[in-house]
């Protein structure tokens, strides 16, 4: 049986950098679950359920048929196990990401028994959710940096304010 990867993140918002990691992992794993989670250090900027829907539409349009999107609370490893995933997936942009991720990965492996697989950011290594939100709040176009459905969601939020 093939491996099932669990790609967790705040995805607040989900960017083309995240999407690139999803595309790469969809080729490597039998199944990939994108877990949209709550980061206890960060206040959510965008409604999580709506972000899940925007990611689902993006995945569907790209025919990434072995990718699922779910919303979860609590520990990433618990959510991964619930969905029968056996490997955690994280993206690396640079050494700072590595240092941050490695602490969590060691913990997840030693204490909780799940290994982590890193994927390189590649073309979108300069991109972060916070940079996208900074541009967006200053009325700059973000179309190049996020999937169409995420851009629509952000627009909808702005219009409702
Ligand atoms: P978290 O708040 O849980 O760190 P993020 O949503 O910021 O979640 O990121 C989720 C994962 O995606 C992390 O492993 C992060 O390093 C990775 N990531 C973030 N931005 C990019 C990018 N532009 N390219 C590749 N990976 C990225």
mmCIF file with all atom_site columns, C-alpha atoms and ligand atoms in Angstrom:
data_model
loop_
_atom_site.group_PDB
_atom_site.id
_atom_site.type_symbol
_atom_site.label_atom_id
_atom_site.label_alt_id
_atom_site.label_comp_id
_atom_site.label_asym_id
_atom_site.label_entity_id
_atom_site.label_seq_id
_atom_site.pdbx_PDB_ins_code
_atom_site.Cartn_x
_atom_site.Cartn_y
_atom_site.Cartn_z
_atom_site.occupancy
_atom_site.B_iso_or_equiv
_atom_site.pdbx_formal_charge
_atom_site.auth_seq_id
_atom_site.auth_comp_id
_atom_site.auth_asym_id
_atom_site.auth_atom_id
_atom_site.pdbx_PDB_model_num
ATOM   1   C CA  . UNK A 1 1   ? 0.000   0.000  0.000   1.00 0.00 ? 1   UNK A CA  1
ATOM   2   C CA  . UNK A 1 2   ? 1.235   3.503  -0.833  1.00 0.00 ? 2   UNK A CA  1
ATOM   3   C CA  . UNK A 1 3   ? 1.998   6.307  1.581   1.00 0.00 ? 3   UNK A CA  1
ATOM   4   C CA  . UNK A 1 4   ? -0.601  8.816  2.682   1.00 0.00 ? 4   UNK A CA  1
ATOM   5   C CA  . UNK A 1 5   ? 0.809   12.293 3.359   1.00 0.00 ? 5   UNK A CA  1
ATOM   6   C CA  . UNK A 1 6   ? -0.699  14.898 5.648   1.00 0.00 ? 6   UNK A CA  1
ATOM   7   C CA  . UNK A 1 7   ? 0.156   18.475 4.642   1.00 0.00 ? 7   UNK A CA  1
ATOM   8   C CA  . UNK A 1 8   ? -0.749  20.664 7.595   1.00 0.00 ? 8   UNK A CA  1
ATOM   9   C CA  . UNK A 1 9   ? -0.681  24.430 7.781   1.00 0.00 ? 9   UNK A CA  1
ATOM   10  C CA  . UNK A 1 10  ? -2.558  27.559 8.738   1.00 0.00 ? 10  UNK A CA  1
ATOM   11  C CA  . UNK A 1 11  ? -2.976  28.346 5.012   1.00 0.00 ? 11  UNK A CA  1
ATOM   12  C CA  . UNK A 1 12  ? -4.100  31.811 6.018   1.00 0.00 ? 12  UNK A CA  1
ATOM   13  C CA  . UNK A 1 13  ? -4.372  32.322 3.080   1.00 0.00 ? 13  UNK A CA  1
ATOM   14  C CA  . UNK A 1 14  ? -3.417  29.315 0.923   1.00 0.00 ? 14  UNK A CA  1
ATOM   15  C CA  . UNK A 1 15  ? -0.866  30.571 -1.657  1.00 0.00 ? 15  UNK A CA  1
ATOM   16  C CA  . UNK A 1 16  ? 0.589   29.361 -4.945  1.00 0.00 ? 16  UNK A CA  1
ATOM   17  C CA  . UNK A 1 17  ? 3.626   28.318 -2.867  1.00 0.00 ? 17  UNK A CA  1
ATOM   18  C CA  . UNK A 1 18  ? 1.443   25.924 -0.892  1.00 0.00 ? 18  UNK A CA  1
ATOM   19  C CA  . UNK A 1 19  ? -0.185  24.767 -4.129  1.00 0.00 ? 19  UNK A CA  1
ATOM   20  C CA  . UNK A 1 20  ? 3.189   23.960 -5.645  1.00 0.00 ? 20  UNK A CA  1
ATOM   21  C CA  . UNK A 1 21  ? 3.976   21.700 -2.678  1.00 0.00 ? 21  UNK A CA  1
ATOM   22  C CA  . UNK A 1 22  ? 0.583   20.002 -3.079  1.00 0.00 ? 22  UNK A CA  1
ATOM   23  C CA  . UNK A 1 23  ? 1.216   19.341 -6.792  1.00 0.00 ? 23  UNK A CA  1
ATOM   24  C CA  . UNK A 1 24  ? 4.640   17.837 -6.089  1.00 0.00 ? 24  UNK A CA  1
ATOM   25  C CA  . UNK A 1 25  ? 3.414   15.659 -3.245  1.00 0.00 ? 25  UNK A CA  1
ATOM   26  C CA  . UNK A 1 26  ? 0.354   14.459 -5.185  1.00 0.00 ? 26  UNK A CA  1
ATOM   27  C CA  . UNK A 1 27  ? 2.812   12.867 -7.603  1.00 0.00 ? 27  UNK A CA  1
ATOM   28  C CA  . UNK A 1 28  ? 4.834   11.214 -4.844  1.00 0.00 ? 28  UNK A CA  1
ATOM   29  C CA  . UNK A 1 29  ? 2.121   9.930  -2.526  1.00 0.00 ? 29  UNK A CA  1
ATOM   30  C CA  . UNK A 1 30  ? -0.822  7.645  -3.107  1.00 0.00 ? 30  UNK A CA  1
ATOM   31  C CA  . UNK A 1 31  ? -2.968  10.201 -1.332  1.00 0.00 ? 31  UNK A CA  1
ATOM   32  C CA  . UNK A 1 32  ? -2.404  13.670 0.154   1.00 0.00 ? 32  UNK A CA  1
ATOM   33  C CA  . UNK A 1 33  ? -4.576  15.286 2.795   1.00 0.00 ? 33  UNK A CA  1
ATOM   34  C CA  . UNK A 1 34  ? -4.348  19.036 3.188   1.00 0.00 ? 34  UNK A CA  1
ATOM   35  C CA  . UNK A 1 35  ? -5.100  19.785 6.829   1.00 0.00 ? 35  UNK A CA  1
ATOM   36  C CA  . UNK A 1 36  ? -6.188  23.354 7.435   1.00 0.00 ? 36  UNK A CA  1
ATOM   37  C CA  . UNK A 1 37  ? -5.452  23.956 11.093  1.00 0.00 ? 37  UNK A CA  1
ATOM   38  C CA  . UNK A 1 38  ? -5.439  26.594 13.770  1.00 0.00 ? 38  UNK A CA  1
ATOM   39  C CA  . UNK A 1 39  ? -2.022  27.907 14.794  1.00 0.00 ? 39  UNK A CA  1
ATOM   40  C CA  . UNK A 1 40  ? -2.168  28.828 18.474  1.00 0.00 ? 40  UNK A CA  1
ATOM   41  C CA  . UNK A 1 41  ? 0.407   31.614 17.889  1.00 0.00 ? 41  UNK A CA  1
ATOM   42  C CA  . UNK A 1 42  ? -1.571  33.319 15.144  1.00 0.00 ? 42  UNK A CA  1
ATOM   43  C CA  . UNK A 1 43  ? -5.066  34.832 15.025  1.00 0.00 ? 43  UNK A CA  1
ATOM   44  C CA  . UNK A 1 44  ? -6.818  33.577 11.863  1.00 0.00 ? 44  UNK A CA  1
ATOM   45  C CA  . UNK A 1 45  ? -7.179  36.254 9.171   1.00 0.00 ? 45  UNK A CA  1
ATOM   46  C CA  . UNK A 1 46  ? -9.614  34.355 6.969   1.00 0.00 ? 46  UNK A CA  1
ATOM   47  C CA  . UNK A 1 47  ? -12.534 32.079 7.919   1.00 0.00 ? 47  UNK A CA  1
ATOM   48  C CA  . UNK A 1 48  ? -11.104 28.537 7.987   1.00 0.00 ? 48  UNK A CA  1
ATOM   49  C CA  . UNK A 1 49  ? -14.160 26.772 6.574   1.00 0.00 ? 49  UNK A CA  1
ATOM   50  C CA  . UNK A 1 50  ? -14.269 29.201 3.644   1.00 0.00 ? 50  UNK A CA  1
ATOM   51  C CA  . UNK A 1 51  ? -10.553 28.661 3.036   1.00 0.00 ? 51  UNK A CA  1
ATOM   52  C CA  . UNK A 1 52  ? -11.174 24.898 2.962   1.00 0.00 ? 52  UNK A CA  1
ATOM   53  C CA  . UNK A 1 53  ? -13.852 25.429 0.289   1.00 0.00 ? 53  UNK A CA  1
ATOM   54  C CA  . UNK A 1 54  ? -11.564 27.664 -1.815  1.00 0.00 ? 54  UNK A CA  1
ATOM   55  C CA  . UNK A 1 55  ? -8.757  25.065 -1.647  1.00 0.00 ? 55  UNK A CA  1
ATOM   56  C CA  . UNK A 1 56  ? -11.213 22.270 -2.556  1.00 0.00 ? 56  UNK A CA  1
ATOM   57  C CA  . UNK A 1 57  ? -12.336 24.153 -5.681  1.00 0.00 ? 57  UNK A CA  1
ATOM   58  C CA  . UNK A 1 58  ? -8.699  24.765 -6.661  1.00 0.00 ? 58  UNK A CA  1
ATOM   59  C CA  . UNK A 1 59  ? -7.812  21.080 -6.272  1.00 0.00 ? 59  UNK A CA  1
ATOM   60  C CA  . UNK A 1 60  ? -10.871 19.982 -8.233  1.00 0.00 ? 60  UNK A CA  1
ATOM   61  C CA  . UNK A 1 61  ? -10.166 22.338 -11.124 1.00 0.00 ? 61  UNK A CA  1
ATOM   62  C CA  . UNK A 1 62  ? -6.635  20.952 -11.365 1.00 0.00 ? 62  UNK A CA  1
ATOM   63  C CA  . UNK A 1 63  ? -7.928  17.354 -11.306 1.00 0.00 ? 63  UNK A CA  1
ATOM   64  C CA  . UNK A 1 64  ? -5.727  16.497 -8.358  1.00 0.00 ? 64  UNK A CA  1
ATOM   65  C CA  . UNK A 1 65  ? -7.921  13.505 -7.642  1.00 0.00 ? 65  UNK A CA  1
ATOM   66  C CA  . UNK A 1 66  ? -5.793  11.983 -4.894  1.00 0.00 ? 66  UNK A CA  1
ATOM   67  C CA  . UNK A 1 67  ? -5.872  15.162 -2.771  1.00 0.00 ? 67  UNK A CA  1
ATOM   68  C CA  . UNK A 1 68  ? -8.407  15.829 0.006   1.00 0.00 ? 68  UNK A CA  1
ATOM   69  C CA  . UNK A 1 69  ? -8.903  18.952 2.094   1.00 0.00 ? 69  UNK A CA  1
ATOM   70  C CA  . UNK A 1 70  ? -10.011 18.876 5.727   1.00 0.00 ? 70  UNK A CA  1
ATOM   71  C CA  . UNK A 1 71  ? -10.292 21.268 8.665   1.00 0.00 ? 71  UNK A CA  1
ATOM   72  C CA  . UNK A 1 72  ? -8.878  20.186 12.010  1.00 0.00 ? 72  UNK A CA  1
ATOM   73  C CA  . UNK A 1 73  ? -8.381  21.306 15.566  1.00 0.00 ? 73  UNK A CA  1
ATOM   74  C CA  . UNK A 1 74  ? -5.787  20.140 18.045  1.00 0.00 ? 74  UNK A CA  1
ATOM   75  C CA  . UNK A 1 75  ? -2.604  18.186 17.404  1.00 0.00 ? 75  UNK A CA  1
ATOM   76  C CA  . UNK A 1 76  ? -1.508  17.659 13.803  1.00 0.00 ? 76  UNK A CA  1
ATOM   77  C CA  . UNK A 1 77  ? -0.398  14.083 14.506  1.00 0.00 ? 77  UNK A CA  1
ATOM   78  C CA  . UNK A 1 78  ? -3.816  13.200 15.913  1.00 0.00 ? 78  UNK A CA  1
ATOM   79  C CA  . UNK A 1 79  ? -5.524  14.573 12.808  1.00 0.00 ? 79  UNK A CA  1
ATOM   80  C CA  . UNK A 1 80  ? -3.012  12.786 10.543  1.00 0.00 ? 80  UNK A CA  1
ATOM   81  C CA  . UNK A 1 81  ? -3.676  9.474  12.286  1.00 0.00 ? 81  UNK A CA  1
ATOM   82  C CA  . UNK A 1 82  ? -7.427  9.989  12.104  1.00 0.00 ? 82  UNK A CA  1
ATOM   83  C CA  . UNK A 1 83  ? -7.118  10.207 8.306   1.00 0.00 ? 83  UNK A CA  1
ATOM   84  C CA  . UNK A 1 84  ? -4.738  7.205  8.190   1.00 0.00 ? 84  UNK A CA  1
ATOM   85  C CA  . UNK A 1 85  ? -1.793  9.322  7.042   1.00 0.00 ? 85  UNK A CA  1
ATOM   86  C CA  . UNK A 1 86  ? 1.628   7.856  7.820   1.00 0.00 ? 86  UNK A CA  1
ATOM   87  C CA  . UNK A 1 87  ? 3.867   10.804 6.822   1.00 0.00 ? 87  UNK A CA  1
ATOM   88  C CA  . UNK A 1 88  ? 3.674   14.505 7.599   1.00 0.00 ? 88  UNK A CA  1
ATOM   89  C CA  . UNK A 1 89  ? 4.509   16.896 4.759   1.00 0.00 ? 89  UNK A CA  1
ATOM   90  C CA  . UNK A 1 90  ? 6.065   20.336 5.198   1.00 0.00 ? 90  UNK A CA  1
ATOM   91  C CA  . UNK A 1 91  ? 7.464   22.820 2.696   1.00 0.00 ? 91  UNK A CA  1
ATOM   92  C CA  . UNK A 1 92  ? 10.885  24.421 3.122   1.00 0.00 ? 92  UNK A CA  1
ATOM   93  C CA  . UNK A 1 93  ? 11.742  27.868 1.763   1.00 0.00 ? 93  UNK A CA  1
ATOM   94  C CA  . UNK A 1 94  ? 15.054  28.444 3.513   1.00 0.00 ? 94  UNK A CA  1
ATOM   95  C CA  . UNK A 1 95  ? 17.224  27.654 6.505   1.00 0.00 ? 95  UNK A CA  1
ATOM   96  C CA  . UNK A 1 96  ? 14.945  29.512 8.878   1.00 0.00 ? 96  UNK A CA  1
ATOM   97  C CA  . UNK A 1 97  ? 12.025  27.303 7.848   1.00 0.00 ? 97  UNK A CA  1
ATOM   98  C CA  . UNK A 1 98  ? 14.253  24.256 8.314   1.00 0.00 ? 98  UNK A CA  1
ATOM   99  C CA  . UNK A 1 99  ? 15.260  25.190 11.860  1.00 0.00 ? 99  UNK A CA  1
ATOM   100 C CA  . UNK A 1 100 ? 11.687  25.880 12.839  1.00 0.00 ? 100 UNK A CA  1
ATOM   101 C CA  . UNK A 1 101 ? 10.310  22.765 11.173  1.00 0.00 ? 101 UNK A CA  1
ATOM   102 C CA  . UNK A 1 102 ? 13.023  20.434 12.425  1.00 0.00 ? 102 UNK A CA  1
ATOM   103 C CA  . UNK A 1 103 ? 12.164  21.036 16.078  1.00 0.00 ? 103 UNK A CA  1
ATOM   104 C CA  . UNK A 1 104 ? 8.552   20.150 15.455  1.00 0.00 ? 104 UNK A CA  1
ATOM   105 C CA  . UNK A 1 105 ? 9.479   17.201 13.220  1.00 0.00 ? 105 UNK A CA  1
ATOM   106 C CA  . UNK A 1 106 ? 11.778  15.702 15.873  1.00 0.00 ? 106 UNK A CA  1
ATOM   107 C CA  . UNK A 1 107 ? 9.038   16.036 18.441  1.00 0.00 ? 107 UNK A CA  1
ATOM   108 C CA  . UNK A 1 108 ? 6.475   14.472 16.131  1.00 0.00 ? 108 UNK A CA  1
ATOM   109 C CA  . UNK A 1 109 ? 8.769   11.559 15.375  1.00 0.00 ? 109 UNK A CA  1
ATOM   110 C CA  . UNK A 1 110 ? 10.180  10.849 18.824  1.00 0.00 ? 110 UNK A CA  1
ATOM   111 C CA  . UNK A 1 111 ? 7.172   11.497 20.981  1.00 0.00 ? 111 UNK A CA  1
ATOM   112 C CA  . UNK A 1 112 ? 4.309   10.880 18.628  1.00 0.00 ? 112 UNK A CA  1
ATOM   113 C CA  . UNK A 1 113 ? 5.733   8.400  16.129  1.00 0.00 ? 113 UNK A CA  1
ATOM   114 C CA  . UNK A 1 114 ? 5.161   10.158 12.795  1.00 0.00 ? 114 UNK A CA  1
ATOM   115 C CA  . UNK A 1 115 ? 7.977   11.036 10.399  1.00 0.00 ? 115 UNK A CA  1
ATOM   116 C CA  . UNK A 1 116 ? 8.079   14.254 8.321   1.00 0.00 ? 116 UNK A CA  1
ATOM   117 C CA  . UNK A 1 117 ? 8.950   14.603 4.645   1.00 0.00 ? 117 UNK A CA  1
ATOM   118 C CA  . UNK A 1 118 ? 10.174  18.033 3.453   1.00 0.00 ? 118 UNK A CA  1
ATOM   119 C CA  . UNK A 1 119 ? 9.575   19.420 -0.007  1.00 0.00 ? 119 UNK A CA  1
ATOM   120 C CA  . UNK A 1 120 ? 11.487  22.319 -1.544  1.00 0.00 ? 120 UNK A CA  1
ATOM   121 C CA  . UNK A 1 121 ? 9.595   25.531 -2.223  1.00 0.00 ? 121 UNK A CA  1
ATOM   122 C CA  . UNK A 1 122 ? 11.266  26.096 -5.624  1.00 0.00 ? 122 UNK A CA  1
ATOM   123 C CA  . UNK A 1 123 ? 9.823   28.942 -7.689  1.00 0.00 ? 123 UNK A CA  1
ATOM   124 C CA  . UNK A 1 124 ? 7.634   30.302 -4.916  1.00 0.00 ? 124 UNK A CA  1
ATOM   125 C CA  . UNK A 1 125 ? 10.238  30.311 -2.176  1.00 0.00 ? 125 UNK A CA  1
ATOM   126 C CA  . UNK A 1 126 ? 9.823   34.049 -1.695  1.00 0.00 ? 126 UNK A CA  1
ATOM   127 C CA  . UNK A 1 127 ? 6.119   33.767 -0.950  1.00 0.00 ? 127 UNK A CA  1
ATOM   128 C CA  . UNK A 1 128 ? 4.423   33.747 2.446   1.00 0.00 ? 128 UNK A CA  1
ATOM   129 C CA  . UNK A 1 129 ? 0.812   34.150 3.542   1.00 0.00 ? 129 UNK A CA  1
ATOM   130 C CA  . UNK A 1 130 ? 1.756   37.261 5.512   1.00 0.00 ? 130 UNK A CA  1
ATOM   131 C CA  . UNK A 1 131 ? 3.383   38.949 2.481   1.00 0.00 ? 131 UNK A CA  1
ATOM   132 C CA  . UNK A 1 132 ? 0.265   38.207 0.427   1.00 0.00 ? 132 UNK A CA  1
ATOM   133 C CA  . UNK A 1 133 ? -1.941  39.752 3.134   1.00 0.00 ? 133 UNK A CA  1
ATOM   134 C CA  . UNK A 1 134 ? 0.345   42.785 3.368   1.00 0.00 ? 134 UNK A CA  1
ATOM   135 C CA  . UNK A 1 135 ? 0.030   43.391 -0.389  1.00 0.00 ? 135 UNK A CA  1
ATOM   136 C CA  . UNK A 1 136 ? -3.677  42.755 -0.276  1.00 0.00 ? 136 UNK A CA  1
ATOM   137 C CA  . UNK A 1 137 ? -4.309  45.167 2.613   1.00 0.00 ? 137 UNK A CA  1
ATOM   138 C CA  . UNK A 1 138 ? -2.469  47.817 0.641   1.00 0.00 ? 138 UNK A CA  1
ATOM   139 C CA  . UNK A 1 139 ? -4.696  47.299 -2.404  1.00 0.00 ? 139 UNK A CA  1
ATOM   140 C CA  . UNK A 1 140 ? -2.019  45.637 -4.523  1.00 0.00 ? 140 UNK A CA  1
ATOM   141 C CA  . UNK A 1 141 ? -2.936  42.801 -6.894  1.00 0.00 ? 141 UNK A CA  1
ATOM   142 C CA  . UNK A 1 142 ? -2.379  39.328 -5.447  1.00 0.00 ? 142 UNK A CA  1
ATOM   143 C CA  . UNK A 1 143 ? -3.578  37.370 -8.485  1.00 0.00 ? 143 UNK A CA  1
ATOM   144 C CA  . UNK A 1 144 ? -0.072  36.148 -9.245  1.00 0.00 ? 144 UNK A CA  1
ATOM   145 C CA  . UNK A 1 145 ? 0.396   34.755 -5.735  1.00 0.00 ? 145 UNK A CA  1
ATOM   146 C CA  . UNK A 1 146 ? -2.798  32.911 -4.814  1.00 0.00 ? 146 UNK A CA  1
ATOM   147 C CA  . UNK A 1 147 ? -5.187  30.549 -6.667  1.00 0.00 ? 147 UNK A CA  1
ATOM   148 C CA  . UNK A 1 148 ? -8.197  32.237 -8.303  1.00 0.00 ? 148 UNK A CA  1
ATOM   149 C CA  . UNK A 1 149 ? -10.691 30.932 -5.722  1.00 0.00 ? 149 UNK A CA  1
ATOM   150 C CA  . UNK A 1 150 ? -8.597  32.237 -2.839  1.00 0.00 ? 150 UNK A CA  1
ATOM   151 C CA  . UNK A 1 151 ? -8.391  35.686 -4.485  1.00 0.00 ? 151 UNK A CA  1
ATOM   152 C CA  . UNK A 1 152 ? -12.201 35.610 -4.870  1.00 0.00 ? 152 UNK A CA  1
ATOM   153 C CA  . UNK A 1 153 ? -12.643 34.710 -1.212  1.00 0.00 ? 153 UNK A CA  1
ATOM   154 C CA  . UNK A 1 154 ? -10.414 37.570 -0.075  1.00 0.00 ? 154 UNK A CA  1
ATOM   155 C CA  . UNK A 1 155 ? -12.315 39.958 -2.337  1.00 0.00 ? 155 UNK A CA  1
ATOM   156 C CA  . UNK A 1 156 ? -15.619 38.759 -0.866  1.00 0.00 ? 156 UNK A CA  1
ATOM   157 C CA  . UNK A 1 157 ? -14.353 39.397 2.662   1.00 0.00 ? 157 UNK A CA  1
ATOM   158 C CA  . UNK A 1 158 ? -13.208 42.901 1.720   1.00 0.00 ? 158 UNK A CA  1
ATOM   159 C CA  . UNK A 1 159 ? -16.599 43.717 0.168   1.00 0.00 ? 159 UNK A CA  1
ATOM   160 C CA  . UNK A 1 160 ? -18.454 42.511 3.256   1.00 0.00 ? 160 UNK A CA  1
ATOM   161 C CA  . UNK A 1 161 ? -16.484 44.727 5.600   1.00 0.00 ? 161 UNK A CA  1
HETATM 162 P P1  . LIG B 2 .   ? 2.139   27.186 9.666   1.00 0.00 ? 1   LIG B P1  1
HETATM 163 O O1  . LIG B 2 .   ? 1.500   28.427 10.214  1.00 0.00 ? 1   LIG B O1  1
HETATM 164 O O2  . LIG B 2 .   ? 1.574   25.913 10.214  1.00 0.00 ? 1   LIG B O2  1
HETATM 165 O O3  . LIG B 2 .   ? 3.629   27.177 9.608   1.00 0.00 ? 1   LIG B O3  1
HETATM 166 P P2  . LIG B 2 .   ? 1.783   27.905 6.855   1.00 0.00 ? 1   LIG B P2  1
HETATM 167 O O4  . LIG B 2 .   ? 0.418   27.949 6.284   1.00 0.00 ? 1   LIG B O4  1
HETATM 168 O O5  . LIG B 2 .   ? 2.501   29.182 7.021   1.00 0.00 ? 1   LIG B O5  1
HETATM 169 O O6  . LIG B 2 .   ? 1.606   27.081 8.180   1.00 0.00 ? 1   LIG B O6  1
HETATM 170 O O7  . LIG B 2 .   ? 2.696   26.930 5.997   1.00 0.00 ? 1   LIG B O7  1
HETATM 171 C C1  . LIG B 2 .   ? 2.400   25.576 5.867   1.00 0.00 ? 1   LIG B C1  1
HETATM 172 C C2  . LIG B 2 .   ? 3.623   24.840 5.330   1.00 0.00 ? 1   LIG B C2  1
HETATM 173 O O8  . LIG B 2 .   ? 3.907   25.322 4.016   1.00 0.00 ? 1   LIG B O8  1
HETATM 174 C C3  . LIG B 2 .   ? 4.907   25.056 6.113   1.00 0.00 ? 1   LIG B C3  1
HETATM 175 O O9  . LIG B 2 .   ? 5.650   23.856 6.066   1.00 0.00 ? 1   LIG B O9  1
HETATM 176 C C4  . LIG B 2 .   ? 5.611   26.162 5.371   1.00 0.00 ? 1   LIG B C4  1
HETATM 177 O O10 . LIG B 2 .   ? 7.008   26.103 5.539   1.00 0.00 ? 1   LIG B O10 1
HETATM 178 C C5  . LIG B 2 .   ? 5.225   25.816 3.953   1.00 0.00 ? 1   LIG B C5  1
HETATM 179 N N1  . LIG B 2 .   ? 5.227   26.991 3.072   1.00 0.00 ? 1   LIG B N1  1
HETATM 180 C C6  . LIG B 2 .   ? 4.776   28.222 3.326   1.00 0.00 ? 1   LIG B C6  1
HETATM 181 N N2  . LIG B 2 .   ? 4.932   29.046 2.269   1.00 0.00 ? 1   LIG B N2  1
HETATM 182 C C7  . LIG B 2 .   ? 5.524   28.298 1.316   1.00 0.00 ? 1   LIG B C7  1
HETATM 183 C C8  . LIG B 2 .   ? 5.997   28.555 -0.006  1.00 0.00 ? 1   LIG B C8  1
HETATM 184 N N3  . LIG B 2 .   ? 5.910   29.765 -0.541  1.00 0.00 ? 1   LIG B N3  1
HETATM 185 N N4  . LIG B 2 .   ? 6.528   27.544 -0.697  1.00 0.00 ? 1   LIG B N4  1
HETATM 186 C C9  . LIG B 2 .   ? 6.634   26.319 -0.133  1.00 0.00 ? 1   LIG B C9  1
HETATM 187 N N5  . LIG B 2 .   ? 6.255   26.000 1.106   1.00 0.00 ? 1   LIG B N5  1
HETATM 188 C C10 . LIG B 2 .   ? 5.699   26.971 1.828   1.00 0.00 ? 1   LIG B C10 1
#
